[in-house]
């Protein structure tokens, strides 16, 4: 097997190309720009748009026209893309949005990693929607889940989020490229039928139903069911069981790399598909008296874990982009003692 | 194929008020599609949000009704992914020149080969009659009760600064409107059609017009078609093509 030495962002780009990416629109931002830098050197149609709003909307247009399409950004740009992401859910446009997280809110700490966009993935756009979100933790995983994100987008006809962070995306590691079957385009491109009207209004087929509660409920139920069904085929997580421990540490992305240091003391759970949440966690959690979520924010995934498990969970939070193993170890210890 | 074959008549009646100018543009565009021999296989309409933007849903084509201000980037994405498509943007003055103004600026710069049809009623019609980027000075609207203090945008200058196609017409000057559409389509690169159209409900009545017809006829006196196509910028209230 051929080994490659790649940076995380390059792995995302390469995975996307492998998955059949043919249109990419984005706006430069640290720490995501290398994806753009890489792709301009390929055969993919690449456009540097005037902002992130233009980028997501161009990607929606290209996707409807038949191109496998992607955009990438970081927190400030991810915020700008939210209305477009909502549109893509509403009209069921398959595409991939990469968000390489940095410290926020606002301009925050552009060069330092964070995990502050977890809830923005799920709730950032107005209204209800049910996104599929992957969050890998290594260069080889970025490559693989970049491809999986495209597959999931095709299966679900929805915008799939590939999360990363300034740490994972800026790692350079050797990797053996994963081989997975690539899903072909199924959505007929614009011009194929002549009968479709894509609208962000609540609708039934080509007909807007902007004042019909039943039609809205029906559309929401359809979206939710579809997303959950598709997600079942993308059941990605890592569970490292430690039979001697009554404590489970939950983490993802950059923090999950640090969490490996604790595997001899505790059990570890790492959702790679962070949304829809891994249902299996409910069953796994029953084996543990203590559950901690380690994340680089003020407790975003924690609230989702508590909602899923219907029990209190402790937070170990890292803010400001600097990850210190000893400090996290102390906080984990302290959190466990106070449960 | 007749021009009505480009319309989803099953969606009639439309959402527009009596006396609205949008339907006239719709008809002119469909007739032009027919004359050009366009089919659903090679033609699409993209819109933003607003009364004008609702047009997209009435075309019997694969169409996209996107979000407020973003029709242009959606249309550019389509065109860049499939060069063979004839891509039309159909939206209002607020949508294209207000919230979406930055996209217009950059689409001009990129010179993407799309046809932008701006239904310019000089008002935010759908939301009840607030001032828009094309509302003239001193005009009273919901949000300029003492008269508009902001100068209207000089969209001709923006388009022409990048040597793109600009035309100004009205829904009263129907033959001229169709000539503009034809030339816009034949133009390689970005074209922008500024079509003055009445919004009787949320603008005209406040201005003192009794009905939509009176407002429409008023365009006849207010606007004059330029006789020589000399390529110079159009003067105020002058209709014509600059390319
Ligand atoms: C992001 C966003 N902001 C505001 C609105 C509300 N809104 C809907 S239509 C519109 C104005 C449309 O004006 P124009 O484009 O001139 O269209 P018209 O209705 O006059 O044809 C506004 C402000 C919206 N839908 N989305
Ligand atoms: Mg208007």
XYZ file of C-alpha atoms and ligand atoms in Angstrom:
609
model
C 0.000 0.000 0.000
C 1.254 3.415 -0.977
C 1.856 5.729 1.965
C 1.407 9.473 1.709
C 2.706 12.294 3.866
C -0.039 14.899 3.981
C -1.356 17.809 5.938
C -4.882 17.420 7.317
C -6.435 19.996 5.037
C -4.717 18.453 2.026
C -6.171 15.098 3.045
C -9.663 16.622 3.073
C -9.080 18.005 -0.421
C -7.604 14.763 -1.738
C -10.454 12.722 -0.263
C -12.945 15.053 -1.878
C -11.269 14.671 -5.265
C -11.312 10.914 -4.809
C -15.041 11.119 -4.028
C -15.672 12.885 -7.322
C -15.611 16.543 -6.327
C -16.070 18.662 -9.421
C -17.002 22.098 -8.052
C -15.462 23.961 -5.148
C -16.244 27.522 -4.054
C -14.809 29.201 -0.995
C -13.368 32.280 0.613
C -9.943 32.295 2.291
C -9.827 31.838 6.059
C -7.374 30.439 8.584
C -7.141 27.526 9.334
C -9.043 26.197 6.306
C -7.325 27.939 3.380
C -5.000 25.071 2.459
C -7.987 23.188 1.055
C -8.468 25.985 -1.465
C -4.714 26.180 -2.125
C -4.601 22.482 -2.831
C -7.682 22.305 -5.017
C -6.697 25.133 -7.362
C -3.880 22.868 -8.506
C -6.275 20.062 -9.494
C -8.788 19.651 -12.325
C -11.665 20.583 -10.043
C -13.531 23.765 -11.048
C -12.501 26.127 -8.245
C -13.824 29.623 -7.604
C -12.725 32.017 -4.940
C -15.958 33.881 -4.271
C -16.446 37.306 -2.690
C -17.525 35.842 0.644
C -18.780 32.698 2.356
C -22.404 33.455 1.580
C -21.640 33.523 -2.130
C -19.602 30.334 -1.724
C -22.335 28.237 -0.137
C -24.916 29.510 -2.608
C -22.682 28.867 -5.615
C -22.138 25.356 -4.294
C -25.903 24.872 -4.002
C -26.343 25.995 -7.607
C -23.534 23.763 -8.853
C -24.905 20.819 -6.938
C -28.367 21.243 -8.452
C -26.693 21.498 -11.854
C -25.173 18.075 -11.291
C -21.718 18.674 -9.823
C -20.462 17.064 -6.648
C -19.754 20.238 -4.740
C -18.006 21.426 -1.621
C -17.111 24.556 0.306
C -14.783 24.927 3.289
C -14.387 27.550 5.959
C -13.830 28.242 9.652
C -16.118 29.632 12.361
C -16.749 33.174 11.066
C -17.471 31.854 7.584
C -19.484 28.946 8.951
C -21.742 31.500 10.635
C -22.222 33.277 7.302
C -23.118 30.039 5.550
C -25.912 29.116 7.915
C -28.839 30.494 5.917
C -27.559 28.691 2.829
C -27.180 25.449 4.763
C -30.828 25.764 5.800
C -31.802 26.223 2.150
C -29.835 23.128 1.145
C -31.695 21.096 3.780
C -35.048 22.481 2.699
C -34.532 21.788 -1.019
C -32.512 18.613 -0.420
C -29.324 19.589 -2.225
C -26.414 17.178 -1.731
C -23.153 18.940 -0.875
C -20.329 19.027 1.644
C -19.432 21.873 3.983
C -16.088 21.653 5.763
C -15.641 23.667 8.958
C -12.129 23.790 10.388
C -12.820 25.206 13.842
C -10.848 27.984 15.469
C -11.371 29.871 18.723
C -14.458 32.088 18.761
C -16.791 33.817 19.104
C -16.084 36.468 16.504
C -12.518 36.679 15.239
C -11.358 35.002 18.439
C -7.996 33.276 18.016
C -7.634 32.566 14.296
C -4.616 30.283 14.493
C -5.654 28.238 17.504
C -7.957 25.205 17.524
C -11.328 24.996 19.229
C -14.523 22.995 19.149
C -16.916 25.855 19.484
C -19.043 25.130 16.409
C -20.531 21.842 17.606
C -23.969 23.256 18.277
C -23.780 25.598 15.327
C -23.649 22.462 13.148
C -26.932 21.327 14.577
C -28.757 24.536 15.358
C -26.965 27.281 13.410
C -29.663 27.850 10.815
C -33.198 28.803 11.779
C -35.937 26.180 11.843
C -35.617 22.436 12.348
C -33.238 20.283 10.378
C -31.324 17.094 10.987
C -27.737 17.327 9.798
C -25.233 14.534 9.360
C -21.890 15.664 10.811
C -18.552 13.827 10.830
C -15.619 14.835 13.002
C -12.431 12.818 12.335
C -9.274 13.017 14.452
C -6.315 12.253 12.182
C -5.034 13.011 8.725
C -5.967 9.575 7.429
C -9.428 9.943 8.909
C -9.886 13.373 7.341
C -9.199 11.726 4.012
C -11.599 8.895 4.632
C -14.438 10.945 6.110
C -14.139 13.509 3.389
C -15.179 10.674 1.051
C -17.811 9.419 3.472
C -19.235 12.938 3.686
C -19.779 12.963 -0.068
C -21.371 9.531 0.060
C -23.661 10.556 2.898
C -24.591 13.716 0.997
C -25.601 11.641 -2.018
C -27.546 9.159 0.104
C -29.360 11.796 2.102
C -29.615 14.601 -0.465
C -28.528 17.030 2.213
C -25.573 19.237 3.115
C -23.207 17.068 5.147
C -20.819 18.786 7.530
C -17.220 17.632 7.813
C -15.848 19.136 11.015
C -12.200 19.541 11.755
C -10.204 21.896 13.922
C -7.052 23.950 13.571
C -5.090 21.209 15.283
C -6.161 18.166 13.248
C -6.220 20.070 9.963
C -2.694 21.380 10.495
C -1.141 18.075 11.476
C 1.133 16.455 8.951
C 1.023 12.670 9.189
C 1.680 9.656 7.050
C -1.384 7.867 5.886
C -2.468 4.923 3.810
C -5.385 6.150 1.702
C -8.591 4.311 2.609
C -10.477 2.691 -0.235
C -14.228 2.965 -0.046
C -16.887 2.604 -2.733
C -17.935 5.993 -4.076
C -21.640 6.735 -4.476
C -22.619 8.090 -7.870
C -24.847 11.104 -8.399
C -28.531 10.165 -8.232
C -30.243 13.568 -8.293
C -31.046 14.420 -11.924
C -29.364 17.744 -12.779
C -31.289 20.920 -13.582
C -32.662 20.557 -17.084
C -33.216 16.827 -16.806
C -36.915 16.944 -15.997
C -38.219 20.471 -16.410
C -40.851 19.852 -13.766
C -39.037 20.759 -10.574
C -39.176 23.936 -8.564
C -36.601 24.056 -5.793
C -37.843 26.461 -3.159
C -36.855 27.293 0.383
C -40.528 27.845 1.111
C -42.319 24.955 2.718
C -43.433 22.949 -0.271
C -44.970 19.790 -1.623
C -43.244 18.808 -4.841
C -43.061 21.873 -7.069
C -45.784 23.674 -5.114
C -45.049 26.173 -2.346
C -47.211 25.576 0.722
C -46.322 28.619 2.715
C -49.428 28.638 4.931
C -50.160 24.931 5.219
C -49.237 23.515 8.649
C -49.845 19.950 7.570
C -47.567 20.284 4.559
C -44.862 21.685 6.818
C -45.208 18.868 9.326
C -45.075 16.368 6.492
C -41.918 17.908 5.024
C -40.218 18.033 8.419
C -41.137 14.404 9.138
C -39.803 13.408 5.731
C -36.494 15.209 6.306
C -36.050 13.807 9.807
C -36.859 10.235 8.816
C -34.582 10.373 5.798
C -31.639 11.782 7.719
C -31.937 9.234 10.530
C -32.288 6.350 8.077
C -29.229 7.388 6.101
C -27.207 8.028 9.245
C -27.677 4.370 10.228
C -25.400 3.436 7.334
C -22.728 5.781 8.621
C -22.367 4.427 12.118
C -18.888 5.685 12.896
C -17.457 5.768 16.402
C -14.552 4.447 18.422
C -15.110 2.758 21.754
C -12.077 1.723 23.793
C -13.398 -0.278 26.686
C -11.431 -0.466 29.930
C -13.051 -3.213 31.998
C -11.445 -1.930 35.191
C -12.997 1.491 34.995
C -16.422 2.799 35.963
C -15.708 6.041 34.079
C -16.320 6.865 30.436
C -14.600 9.816 28.749
C -16.319 11.179 25.656
C -14.328 13.326 23.229
C -13.751 13.995 19.533
C -11.327 15.745 17.180
C -8.252 17.310 18.765
C -9.373 16.483 22.308
C -9.805 12.802 21.483
C -6.126 12.556 20.598
C -5.250 13.744 24.051
C -7.842 11.407 25.586
C -5.895 8.379 24.319
C -3.417 9.155 27.102
C -6.105 8.064 29.578
C -7.006 4.734 28.010
C -5.261 2.695 30.712
C -7.320 4.404 33.401
C -10.738 4.894 31.829
C -12.920 3.825 28.961
C -13.031 6.129 25.963
C -15.853 6.889 23.562
C -15.286 8.924 20.429
C -18.211 9.690 18.157
C -16.974 10.295 14.612
C -20.483 10.867 13.392
C -21.269 13.462 16.024
C -24.779 14.110 14.626
C -27.252 12.451 14.521
C -25.916 11.201 17.832
C -24.735 7.616 18.075
C -27.666 5.758 19.665
C -25.346 2.970 20.825
C -23.959 5.417 23.358
C -27.158 4.986 25.388
C -26.431 1.323 25.883
C -22.692 1.800 26.422
C -23.284 4.534 28.993
C -25.269 2.173 31.196
C -22.029 0.401 32.063
C -20.550 3.529 33.625
C -21.219 5.288 36.887
C -19.340 8.381 35.756
C -19.385 10.036 32.388
C -17.262 13.003 31.338
C -17.262 15.000 28.158
C -13.911 16.543 27.246
C -14.317 19.346 24.747
C -12.780 22.639 23.641
C -15.806 24.771 24.379
C -17.976 25.589 27.384
C -20.050 22.401 27.246
C -21.755 22.152 23.885
C -21.720 18.423 23.217
C -22.274 17.849 26.908
C -25.786 19.227 26.655
C -26.529 16.928 23.721
C -25.103 13.914 25.587
C -27.231 14.703 28.645
C -30.272 15.001 26.431
C -29.574 11.627 24.842
C -28.711 9.813 28.071
C -31.200 11.594 30.302
C -28.622 11.903 33.055
C -26.053 14.367 34.361
C -22.621 14.299 32.776
C -19.469 16.180 33.864
C -17.581 18.630 31.690
C -13.861 19.042 31.235
C -13.501 22.143 29.161
C -10.444 23.509 27.376
C -10.753 27.112 26.282
C -8.288 29.330 24.443
C -6.744 26.819 22.076
C -3.883 25.544 24.265
C -4.177 21.882 25.228
C -2.135 20.875 28.271
C -2.168 17.177 29.106
C -1.262 17.590 32.777
C -3.903 20.196 33.310
C -6.568 18.122 31.602
C -5.489 15.092 33.665
C -5.944 17.113 36.868
C -9.343 18.345 35.771
C -10.477 14.860 34.796
C -9.367 13.648 38.224
C -11.146 16.481 39.963
C -14.312 15.974 37.935
C -14.386 12.276 38.762
C -13.914 12.958 42.471
C -16.756 15.418 42.582
C -19.318 13.129 40.954
C -44.351 25.201 -28.625
C -46.299 28.298 -27.631
C -45.101 30.778 -25.070
C -47.709 29.553 -22.593
C -45.992 26.179 -22.587
C -43.253 27.785 -20.500
C -45.766 28.571 -17.759
C -47.089 26.330 -15.017
C -50.680 27.356 -15.409
C -51.713 24.845 -12.780
C -50.266 27.295 -10.283
C -52.604 30.089 -11.333
C -53.868 32.363 -9.923
C -50.487 33.870 -9.116
C -49.623 35.411 -5.775
C -49.427 38.909 -7.300
C -51.881 41.758 -6.717
C -54.055 43.131 -9.522
C -52.149 45.881 -11.323
C -48.746 44.394 -10.531
C -46.161 44.619 -13.301
C -44.417 41.306 -12.790
C -46.788 39.262 -14.949
C -46.011 41.437 -17.965
C -42.331 40.614 -17.625
C -43.162 36.948 -17.241
C -45.039 36.990 -20.529
C -42.297 38.851 -22.372
C -39.703 36.403 -21.076
C -41.756 33.369 -22.101
C -42.285 34.791 -25.575
C -38.569 35.400 -25.823
C -37.832 31.826 -24.699
C -40.120 30.617 -27.454
C -38.472 32.824 -30.074
C -35.047 31.631 -28.983
C -36.146 28.000 -29.097
C -35.155 27.459 -25.479
C -36.264 24.244 -23.828
C -36.401 22.965 -20.275
C -33.283 20.981 -21.075
C -31.116 24.045 -21.546
C -32.865 26.780 -19.587
C -33.301 27.579 -15.926
C -34.578 30.484 -13.859
C -33.109 31.335 -10.471
C -34.580 33.854 -8.070
C -34.039 35.306 -4.630
C -36.859 36.397 -2.334
C -39.597 38.952 -2.915
C -42.722 39.291 -5.044
C -40.595 39.458 -8.188
C -38.641 36.406 -7.103
C -41.812 34.341 -6.903
C -41.684 34.297 -10.713
C -39.299 31.361 -10.739
C -42.063 29.060 -9.541
C -44.340 29.887 -12.466
C -41.950 28.709 -15.168
C -42.420 25.207 -16.469
C -38.700 24.508 -16.233
C -36.419 23.190 -13.508
C -36.153 26.357 -11.423
C -34.628 27.552 -8.162
C -36.214 29.963 -5.685
C -33.266 30.525 -3.385
C -32.832 32.916 -0.444
C -32.924 36.675 -0.162
C -30.119 38.284 -2.141
C -28.389 35.097 -3.220
C -29.867 34.329 -6.622
C -26.735 35.523 -8.414
C -24.232 33.187 -6.731
C -26.664 30.280 -7.100
C -26.990 31.115 -10.804
C -23.227 31.437 -11.162
C -22.764 28.037 -9.550
C -25.178 26.533 -12.063
C -23.482 28.218 -15.001
C -20.006 27.234 -13.851
C -21.086 23.621 -13.359
C -22.927 23.435 -16.680
C -21.895 25.985 -19.296
C -24.599 24.812 -21.684
C -27.408 26.095 -19.471
C -29.086 29.399 -20.314
C -29.286 30.839 -16.842
C -31.740 33.610 -15.962
C -31.898 35.444 -12.670
C -35.306 36.905 -11.944
C -35.552 39.095 -8.847
C -36.436 42.443 -7.363
C -34.526 45.662 -6.816
C -34.192 45.042 -3.081
C -33.005 41.510 -3.592
C -30.441 42.185 -6.324
C -29.219 45.650 -5.370
C -29.687 45.770 -1.597
C -28.972 42.549 0.245
C -27.429 40.967 -2.862
C -25.518 44.016 -4.092
C -22.088 42.636 -3.329
C -22.762 39.531 -5.378
C -23.812 41.669 -8.336
C -20.604 43.650 -8.078
C -18.493 40.515 -8.210
C -20.565 38.749 -10.839
C -19.926 41.824 -13.017
C -16.233 41.504 -12.361
C -16.262 37.793 -13.201
C -18.457 38.506 -16.222
C -20.343 35.261 -15.716
C -22.559 34.543 -18.709
C -25.916 34.921 -16.976
C -28.929 37.143 -17.717
C -30.132 39.140 -14.750
C -33.685 40.445 -14.924
C -34.364 43.025 -12.249
C -38.005 43.854 -11.709
C -37.502 47.338 -10.407
C -40.575 48.612 -8.591
C -38.443 50.969 -6.481
C -39.828 49.430 -3.313
C -39.679 46.410 -1.031
C -43.024 45.132 -2.245
C -43.362 41.839 -0.464
C -42.629 43.227 2.978
C -45.148 46.020 2.753
C -43.509 49.001 1.095
C -40.234 49.962 2.710
C -37.744 52.077 0.759
C -35.395 50.140 -1.518
C -31.990 50.922 -3.040
C -33.741 52.293 -6.138
C -36.318 54.459 -4.346
C -35.858 58.014 -5.581
C -35.015 60.977 -3.392
C -37.843 62.534 -1.379
C -40.235 59.633 -2.003
C -42.362 58.703 0.987
C -42.420 55.037 1.900
C -43.178 53.078 5.059
C -39.615 53.668 6.218
C -39.142 57.161 4.807
C -42.254 58.932 6.106
C -40.630 62.329 5.606
C -39.240 61.462 2.180
C -36.262 59.322 1.193
C -32.952 60.959 2.045
C -30.762 58.329 0.371
C -29.870 58.688 -3.285
C -30.932 55.766 -5.496
C -28.170 53.399 -6.528
C -26.574 54.027 -9.903
C -26.746 50.465 -11.117
C -25.998 51.442 -14.710
C -22.635 52.798 -13.586
C -21.841 49.626 -11.682
C -22.634 47.366 -14.613
C -20.915 49.576 -17.176
C -17.840 50.055 -15.015
C -17.121 46.440 -15.887
C -18.216 46.711 -19.543
C -21.149 44.388 -19.020
C -24.507 44.675 -20.772
C -26.996 47.130 -19.272
C -30.493 47.921 -20.446
C -33.267 49.994 -18.919
C -36.870 49.567 -19.951
C -40.378 49.479 -18.463
C -43.318 47.120 -18.615
C -45.236 49.781 -20.534
C -42.681 49.769 -23.365
C -43.378 46.133 -24.215
C -41.665 45.931 -27.600
C -38.624 47.652 -26.203
C -38.647 45.254 -23.274
C -38.579 42.348 -25.712
C -35.788 43.901 -27.741
C -33.770 44.302 -24.535
C -34.384 40.674 -23.590
C -33.294 39.449 -27.005
C -30.098 41.470 -26.997
C -29.336 40.512 -23.415
C -29.551 36.844 -24.362
C -27.379 37.329 -27.429
C -24.767 39.125 -25.335
C -21.905 36.857 -24.267
C -21.213 37.573 -20.635
C -23.211 39.176 -17.879
C -26.293 41.167 -18.802
C -28.447 43.235 -16.487
C -31.946 44.296 -17.415
C -33.438 47.014 -15.252
C -37.196 46.808 -15.828
C -39.273 49.509 -14.195
C -42.513 47.923 -13.045
C -45.432 49.201 -10.998
C -46.224 48.060 -7.483
C -49.600 49.655 -7.002
C -50.405 48.070 -3.644
C -47.329 48.940 -1.658
C -45.929 51.932 -3.518
C -48.259 53.385 -6.135
C -51.186 54.198 -3.896
C -48.963 56.060 -1.481
C -47.600 58.012 -4.450
C -51.160 59.017 -5.396
C -51.976 56.635 -8.256
C -55.586 55.505 -8.244
C -54.933 52.097 -9.778
C -52.370 49.930 -11.502
C -53.424 51.052 -14.954
C -52.843 54.706 -14.140
C -49.429 53.854 -12.771
C -48.555 51.851 -15.874
C -49.634 54.590 -18.270
C -47.588 57.060 -16.279
C -44.427 55.241 -17.475
C -45.307 56.383 -20.987
C -44.827 60.032 -20.056
C -42.070 59.560 -17.540
C -39.692 57.443 -19.628
C -38.502 57.940 -23.209
C -36.733 55.422 -25.398
C -33.440 56.772 -26.649
C -33.443 56.936 -30.412
C -29.733 56.530 -31.044
C -27.889 53.543 -29.593
C -24.663 55.480 -29.274
C -23.245 53.429 -26.444
C -23.211 56.371 -24.033
C -24.657 56.024 -20.564
C -28.406 56.531 -20.389
C -29.628 59.791 -18.945
C -32.189 59.819 -16.161
C -35.576 58.532 -17.356
C -34.037 57.413 -20.629
C -34.616 53.869 -21.820
C -32.184 51.959 -23.931
C -29.339 49.509 -24.178
C -25.749 50.230 -23.251
C -23.197 47.654 -24.249
C -32.384 37.448 4.986
C -33.743 38.031 4.786
N -33.981 39.283 5.199
C -35.203 39.816 5.009
C -36.194 39.115 4.403
C -37.547 39.740 4.216
N -37.823 40.145 2.829
C -38.524 39.349 2.002
S -38.763 40.028 0.489
C -37.931 41.433 0.949
C -37.814 42.604 0.027
C -37.940 42.260 -1.390
O -37.872 43.421 -2.156
P -37.585 43.325 -3.685
O -36.411 42.475 -3.924
O -37.546 44.701 -4.237
O -38.833 42.483 -4.234
P -40.333 42.912 -4.506
O -41.150 42.256 -3.430
O -40.427 44.390 -4.475
O -40.614 42.335 -5.833
C -37.471 41.349 2.255
C -36.753 42.420 2.942
C -35.894 37.794 3.992
N -36.798 37.011 3.379
N -34.677 37.295 4.187
Mg -38.939 45.728 -5.305
